[in-house]
Amino acid sequence: MFQPRPTPGRRAPLLWWAAALATLCILIGCSFAVGSASIGLRESLRAVTDFDPSNTEHLLVHELRIPRTFLAMLVGAGLGLAGALMQSLTRNPLAEPGLLGVNSGAAFTVAIAITLGVIQPAVLMLFAFIGAGISAIAVFMLGQRSTRGNDLSRMVLAGAGLSVMLAAATTILIIGGTSQNQTKYASWATGSLQGRGYDVLPTTLVVILIGAVLALGMSRTLDALALGEDSAKALGISTQRSWVLGLLGIVLLSGAATAAAGPISFIGLAAPHAARMLTGIQHHRLLPLSMALGALALLIADILGRVVVIPDEVGAGAMSALIGAPLFILLARRMLKAGS
């Protein structure tokens, strides 16, 4: 079981936030400028400050790259916060939102939508969010024990079993469909932000804001749960209520992120670890920094995905997996050494 150890002397000073803000500003500028059609940094910034609707480069930045950039930040922030919440609730450093079957549930309902002929990104997002929510609720209920509430081992097994079953059903739907449907699903399944615009941005923003308020409001509760369930109960914390609220926050955050951008791995795993190294385990610092680092990580992955195979693109989900897989291996090795 993961027992976070205090890290004396580690803080989240203004220096970290200043560095994160400066990096974010640079990345936003790069995101406006970089793509299959390269636009000078100065011209891309002029598209924001002095928009000219007759300028095709300004239109490209305004209509495509601005919403894509802010959607990447929102999705990354939601996944980073959901991962931190998941790791704190389970006291497991390898926990991430996918354990609840969010990705597989969203993928299955998106496959159904595509099979039915749905092509609008906003409608696909609605289907994905419904699938993510139903899967998470099913995993939570399967992980219940009538006498002692939630059981982490049962929940993980339920999530793994449900994910395998839904993945098989999704494969059957897609393989049995047309080549056009297969192409549409592949575009969503790689975690691509290409073509995601203002139609999905407002909904994603609202849902992730609600999830963030819920998660950030649990900071003191999570500090108490880190001491163990018995200690938390002695402090007057209802562990069952905390699990319900925490899982609701995870579903809102990761469900909206997955619905908007497709399944994206490793952001929810890596961002909380990086934040914990910088700020320690106090959740009023850990949770906001996990959001910030998640936003930075996914924005970097999206920018890199646009340039590695120009004029084509690699989905941000595929790029984040490519970058995050070595990190996951190193983390697992470190845990094995610590346990030996």
C-alpha positions as a printed NumPy array, in Angstrom:
array([[  0.   ,   0.   ,   0.   ],
       [  1.242,   3.461,  -0.888],
       [  2.097,   5.464,   2.214],
       [  3.29 ,   8.923,   1.163],
       [  6.219,  10.072,   3.255],
       [  6.569,  13.682,   4.324],
       [  9.228,  15.705,   2.575],
       [ 10.462,  18.307,   5.064],
       [ 11.553,  21.585,   3.641],
       [  9.902,  21.061,   0.261],
       [  7.513,  23.813,  -0.695],
       [  5.791,  25.189,  -3.759],
       [  7.452,  28.616,  -3.742],
       [  6.52 ,  31.41 ,  -6.067],
       [  9.583,  30.463,  -8.112],
       [  7.955,  27.212,  -9.25 ],
       [  4.758,  28.976, -10.227],
       [  6.662,  31.734, -12.013],
       [  8.656,  29.119, -13.949],
       [  5.457,  27.231, -14.827],
       [  3.757,  30.44 , -15.981],
       [  6.744,  31.488, -18.102],
       [  6.942,  28.025, -19.67 ],
       [  3.218,  28.052, -20.333],
       [  3.408,  31.425, -22.112],
       [  6.244,  30.148, -24.335],
       [  4.338,  26.959, -25.145],
       [  1.161,  28.872, -25.986],
       [  3.129,  31.013, -28.431],
       [  4.675,  27.89 , -29.98 ],
       [  1.273,  26.213, -30.21 ],
       [ -0.137,  29.193, -32.104],
       [  2.801,  29.146, -34.54 ],
       [  3.595,  25.452, -35.064],
       [  1.751,  23.071, -37.346],
       [  1.516,  21.725, -40.88 ],
       [  1.346,  25.368, -41.991],
       [  4.126,  27.157, -40.152],
       [  3.339,  30.719, -39.062],
       [  5.901,  33.137, -37.678],
       [  5.671,  33.721, -33.942],
       [  5.181,  37.448, -34.416],
       [  2.414,  36.942, -36.96 ],
       [  0.677,  34.344, -34.789],
       [  0.671,  36.768, -31.862],
       [ -0.662,  39.516, -34.13 ],
       [ -3.554,  37.189, -34.946],
       [ -4.496,  37.436, -31.274],
       [ -3.785,  41.104, -30.594],
       [ -4.726,  42.582, -33.99 ],
       [ -6.986,  40.068, -35.708],
       [ -7.489,  40.58 , -39.453],
       [-10.334,  38.395, -40.819],
       [ -9.012,  38.768, -44.364],
       [ -5.656,  37.218, -43.404],
       [ -5.691,  33.421, -43.85 ],
       [ -2.915,  32.941, -41.289],
       [ -4.912,  34.935, -38.728],
       [ -7.984,  32.833, -39.479],
       [ -5.992,  29.625, -39.033],
       [ -4.711,  30.754, -35.638],
       [ -8.055,  32.143, -34.496],
       [-10.318,  29.343, -35.656],
       [ -8.135,  26.262, -35.138],
       [ -5.024,  26.774, -33.057],
       [ -6.408,  28.951, -30.266],
       [ -9.216,  26.532, -29.273],
       [ -6.883,  23.559, -29.747],
       [ -4.261,  25.113, -27.471],
       [ -6.67 ,  25.888, -24.661],
       [ -8.369,  22.509, -25.01 ],
       [ -4.975,  20.799, -24.606],
       [ -4.358,  22.821, -21.44 ],
       [ -7.806,  22.003, -20.052],
       [ -7.538,  18.283, -20.816],
       [ -4.022,  18.064, -19.368],
       [ -5.052,  19.935, -16.226],
       [ -8.071,  17.676, -15.768],
       [ -6.029,  14.5  , -16.18 ],
       [ -3.267,  15.743, -13.863],
       [ -5.757,  16.597, -11.118],
       [ -7.73 ,  13.366, -11.61 ],
       [ -4.5  ,  11.357, -11.334],
       [ -3.475,  13.117,  -8.123],
       [ -6.92 ,  12.511,  -6.66 ],
       [ -6.855,   8.84 ,  -7.674],
       [ -3.381,   8.253,  -6.208],
       [ -4.337,   9.966,  -2.948],
       [ -7.603,   8.07 ,  -2.538],
       [ -6.03 ,   4.679,  -3.212],
       [ -2.614,   5.483,  -1.671],
       [ -1.152,   3.81 ,  -4.746],
       [  1.543,   5.643,  -6.779],
       [  0.665,   3.726,  -9.947],
       [ -3.02 ,   4.607,  -9.846],
       [ -4.472,   6.645, -12.684],
       [ -8.013,   7.383, -13.894],
       [ -7.995,   4.491, -16.367],
       [ -8.317,   2.095, -13.411],
       [-11.98 ,   3.075, -13.204],
       [-12.629,   1.984, -16.776],
       [-13.081,   5.587, -17.929],
       [-11.122,   5.151, -21.17 ],
       [-12.72 ,   1.85 , -22.144],
       [-16.226,   3.063, -21.354],
       [-15.74 ,   6.216, -23.406],
       [-14.227,   4.242, -26.295],
       [-17.163,   1.832, -26.373],
       [-19.832,   4.533, -26.522],
       [-17.853,   6.488, -29.125],
       [-17.683,   3.317, -31.235],
       [-21.472,   2.999, -30.907],
       [-21.927,   6.641, -31.919],
       [-19.669,   6.284, -34.962],
       [-21.482,   3.092, -35.986],
       [-24.755,   5.039, -35.798],
       [-23.317,   7.669, -38.128],
       [-22.563,  10.423, -35.614],
       [-19.793,  12.732, -36.86 ],
       [-20.197,  15.949, -34.861],
       [-17.385,  16.3  , -32.267],
       [-19.776,  17.749, -29.666],
       [-22.141,  14.763, -29.962],
       [-19.239,  12.298, -29.869],
       [-18.069,  14.058, -26.708],
       [-21.502,  13.576, -25.125],
       [-21.464,   9.843, -25.955],
       [-17.929,   9.489, -24.581],
       [-18.773,  11.28 , -21.347],
       [-21.831,   9.097, -20.773],
       [-19.761,   5.949, -21.361],
       [-16.99 ,   7.125, -19.036],
       [-19.463,   7.915, -16.267],
       [-21.394,   4.645, -16.515],
       [-18.164,   2.596, -16.491],
       [-16.799,   4.392, -13.44 ],
       [-20.067,   3.967, -11.545],
       [-20.17 ,   0.264, -12.452],
       [-16.582,  -0.269, -11.261],
       [-17.287,   1.573,  -8.013],
       [-20.407,  -0.499,  -7.313],
       [-18.619,  -3.761,  -8.151],
       [-15.865,  -2.761,  -5.72 ],
       [-18.294,  -2.348,  -2.827],
       [-18.529,  -4.663,   0.118],
       [-21.771,  -4.7  ,   2.042],
       [-20.068,  -4.517,   5.43 ],
       [-17.003,  -2.313,   5.007],
       [-17.653,  -0.108,   1.982],
       [-15.169,   0.124,  -0.827],
       [-12.526,  -2.521,  -1.4  ],
       [ -9.561,  -1.294,  -3.445],
       [ -8.517,  -4.743,  -4.686],
       [-12.009,  -5.559,  -5.876],
       [-12.289,  -2.178,  -7.538],
       [ -9.033,  -2.629,  -9.47 ],
       [-10.066,  -6.131, -10.564],
       [-13.51 ,  -4.876, -11.574],
       [-11.92 ,  -2.049, -13.577],
       [ -9.531,  -4.416, -15.34 ],
       [-12.258,  -6.931, -16.153],
       [-14.691,  -4.31 , -17.407],
       [-11.973,  -2.662, -19.51 ],
       [-11.108,  -5.953, -21.225],
       [-14.758,  -6.727, -21.923],
       [-15.518,  -3.258, -23.319],
       [-12.311,  -3.254, -25.382],
       [-13.381,  -6.532, -27.005],
       [-16.864,  -5.174, -27.709],
       [-15.377,  -1.987, -29.164],
       [-13.077,  -3.985, -31.44 ],
       [-16.002,  -6.038, -32.722],
       [-18.005,  -2.887, -33.489],
       [-15.169,  -1.131, -35.295],
       [-13.815,  -4.113, -37.253],
       [-17.326,  -4.982, -38.359],
       [-17.932,  -1.428, -39.575],
       [-16.917,   0.441, -42.698],
       [-13.392,   1.644, -43.411],
       [-14.664,   5.2  , -42.989],
       [-15.88 ,   4.4  , -39.475],
       [-12.555,   2.752, -38.686],
       [-10.707,   5.904, -39.764],
       [-12.959,   8.118, -37.62 ],
       [-12.498,   5.914, -34.584],
       [ -8.724,   5.717, -35.082],
       [ -8.543,   9.515, -35.114],
       [-10.368,   9.699, -31.769],
       [ -8.578,   6.72 , -30.193],
       [ -5.082,   8.19 , -30.725],
       [ -5.964,  11.082, -28.447],
       [ -5.793,  13.637, -31.232],
       [ -6.721,  17.265, -30.642],
       [ -6.828,  17.934, -34.375],
       [-10.176,  19.379, -35.446],
       [-11.349,  19.931, -31.862],
       [-12.582,  23.497, -31.675],
       [-14.99 ,  25.902, -30.072],
       [-17.836,  23.376, -30.277],
       [-16.337,  21.217, -27.486],
       [-14.324,  23.822, -25.575],
       [-17.132,  25.433, -23.479],
       [-18.577,  22.111, -22.302],
       [-15.132,  20.782, -21.411],
       [-14.34 ,  23.974, -19.51 ],
       [-17.53 ,  23.871, -17.439],
       [-17.276,  20.173, -16.508],
       [-13.57 ,  20.348, -15.63 ],
       [-14.129,  23.508, -13.54 ],
       [-16.843,  21.724, -11.545],
       [-14.574,  18.702, -11.049],
       [-11.644,  20.928, -10.061],
       [-13.68 ,  22.813,  -7.446],
       [-14.833,  19.494,  -5.994],
       [-11.316,  18.015,  -5.956],
       [ -9.541,  21.097,  -4.584],
       [-12.149,  21.335,  -1.825],
       [-11.052,  17.885,  -0.621],
       [ -7.465,  18.916,   0.21 ],
       [ -7.788,  18.594,   3.993],
       [ -9.778,  15.373,   3.691],
       [ -7.062,  13.837,   1.506],
       [ -4.381,  14.91 ,   4.014],
       [ -6.316,  13.016,   6.679],
       [ -6.844,   9.943,   4.481],
       [ -3.084,   9.822,   3.814],
       [ -2.675,   8.888,   7.491],
       [ -4.852,   5.798,   6.989],
       [ -8.592,   5.162,   7.177],
       [ -8.591,   4.54 ,  10.938],
       [ -6.791,   7.808,  11.644],
       [ -9.114,   9.649,   9.245],
       [-12.178,   8.256,  11.038],
       [-10.693,   9.349,  14.372],
       [-10.466,  12.877,  12.938],
       [-14.149,  12.765,  12.022],
       [-13.699,  12.043,   8.313],
       [-16.326,   9.854,   6.649],
       [-14.249,   7.609,   4.395],
       [-17.273,   6.427,   2.429],
       [-18.401,   9.984,   1.714],
       [-14.841,  10.932,   0.779],
       [-14.65 ,   8.057,  -1.712],
       [-17.957,   9.015,  -3.308],
       [-16.963,  12.684,  -3.661],
       [-13.478,  11.775,  -4.851],
       [-14.727,   9.35 ,  -7.479],
       [-17.29 ,  11.908,  -8.648],
       [-14.453,  14.389,  -9.101],
       [-12.38 ,  11.815, -11.005],
       [-15.3  ,  10.968, -13.302],
       [-15.98 ,  14.64 , -14.064],
       [-12.311,  15.479, -14.679],
       [-11.13 ,  12.43 , -16.574],
       [-14.492,  11.814, -18.252],
       [-14.573,  15.317, -19.738],
       [-10.896,  15.075, -20.741],
       [-11.344,  11.688, -22.416],
       [-14.552,  12.767, -24.104],
       [-12.942,  15.902, -25.519],
       [ -9.606,  14.488, -26.683],
       [ -9.819,  10.702, -26.645],
       [ -7.92 ,   8.3  , -24.359],
       [ -4.653,   9.9  , -23.21 ],
       [ -2.242,   7.879, -21.079],
       [  0.446,   8.747, -18.55 ],
       [ -0.492,  12.414, -17.938],
       [ -2.624,  11.378, -14.971],
       [  0.181,   9.114, -13.776],
       [  3.207,  11.35 , -14.264],
       [  1.987,  14.862, -13.418],
       [  1.156,  14.08 ,  -9.742],
       [  4.553,  12.43 ,  -9.264],
       [  6.373,  15.458, -10.628],
       [  4.251,  17.756,  -8.451],
       [  4.931,  15.617,  -5.376],
       [  8.679,  15.846,  -5.993],
       [  8.472,  19.642,  -6.148],
       [  5.985,  20.418,  -3.402],
       [  5.681,  17.428,  -1.054],
       [  2.467,  15.709,  -0.022],
       [  0.302,  18.537,   1.326],
       [ -2.686,  18.483,  -0.973],
       [ -3.463,  22.207,  -1.008],
       [ -0.154,  22.55 ,  -2.888],
       [ -0.014,  19.163,  -4.607],
       [ -3.384,  19.314,  -6.388],
       [ -3.01 ,  22.737,  -8.082],
       [  0.549,  21.948,  -9.167],
       [ -0.597,  18.611, -10.628],
       [ -3.093,  20.547, -12.726],
       [ -0.436,  22.985, -13.95 ],
       [  2.076,  20.26 , -14.818],
       [ -0.603,  18.179, -16.56 ],
       [ -1.51 ,  21.175, -18.738],
       [  2.151,  21.762, -19.609],
       [  2.791,  18.08 , -20.37 ],
       [ -0.131,  17.645, -22.754],
       [  0.584,  20.943, -24.52 ],
       [  4.173,  19.787, -25.097],
       [  2.942,  16.41 , -26.402],
       [  0.498,  18.117, -28.772],
       [  3.144,  20.5  , -30.147],
       [  5.638,  17.668, -30.67 ],
       [  2.964,  15.582, -32.382],
       [  2.508,  18.319, -34.982],
       [  6.17 ,  18.49 , -35.992],
       [  7.536,  14.931, -35.909],
       [  5.91 ,  13.82 , -39.184],
       [  5.054,  17.101, -40.963],
       [  2.729,  17.559, -42.842],
       [  0.889,  14.776, -40.989],
       [  0.361,  14.629, -37.237],
       [  0.773,  12.183, -34.38 ],
       [ -2.018,  12.333, -31.803],
       [ -1.218,  13.92 , -28.461],
       [ -2.298,  10.688, -26.758],
       [  0.231,   8.666, -28.746],
       [  2.978,  11.224, -28.063],
       [  2.252,  11.343, -24.33 ],
       [  2.403,   7.523, -24.223],
       [  5.701,   7.55 , -26.115],
       [  7.169,  10.048, -23.659],
       [  5.492,   8.611, -20.567],
       [  6.241,   4.905, -21.065],
       [  9.945,   5.218, -20.085],
       [  8.887,   7.234, -17.053],
       [  6.444,   4.503, -16.043],
       [  9.168,   1.837, -16.338],
       [ 11.597,   3.885, -14.248],
       [  8.917,   4.467, -11.619],
       [  8.054,   0.776, -11.44 ],
       [ 11.737,  -0.143, -11.085],
       [ 12.165,   2.415,  -8.344],
       [  9.177,   0.995,  -6.447],
       [ 10.534,  -2.562,  -6.766],
       [ 13.91 ,  -1.488,  -5.415],
       [ 12.277,   0.373,  -2.544],
       [ 10.222,  -2.707,  -1.672],
       [ 13.134,  -5.123,  -1.828]])
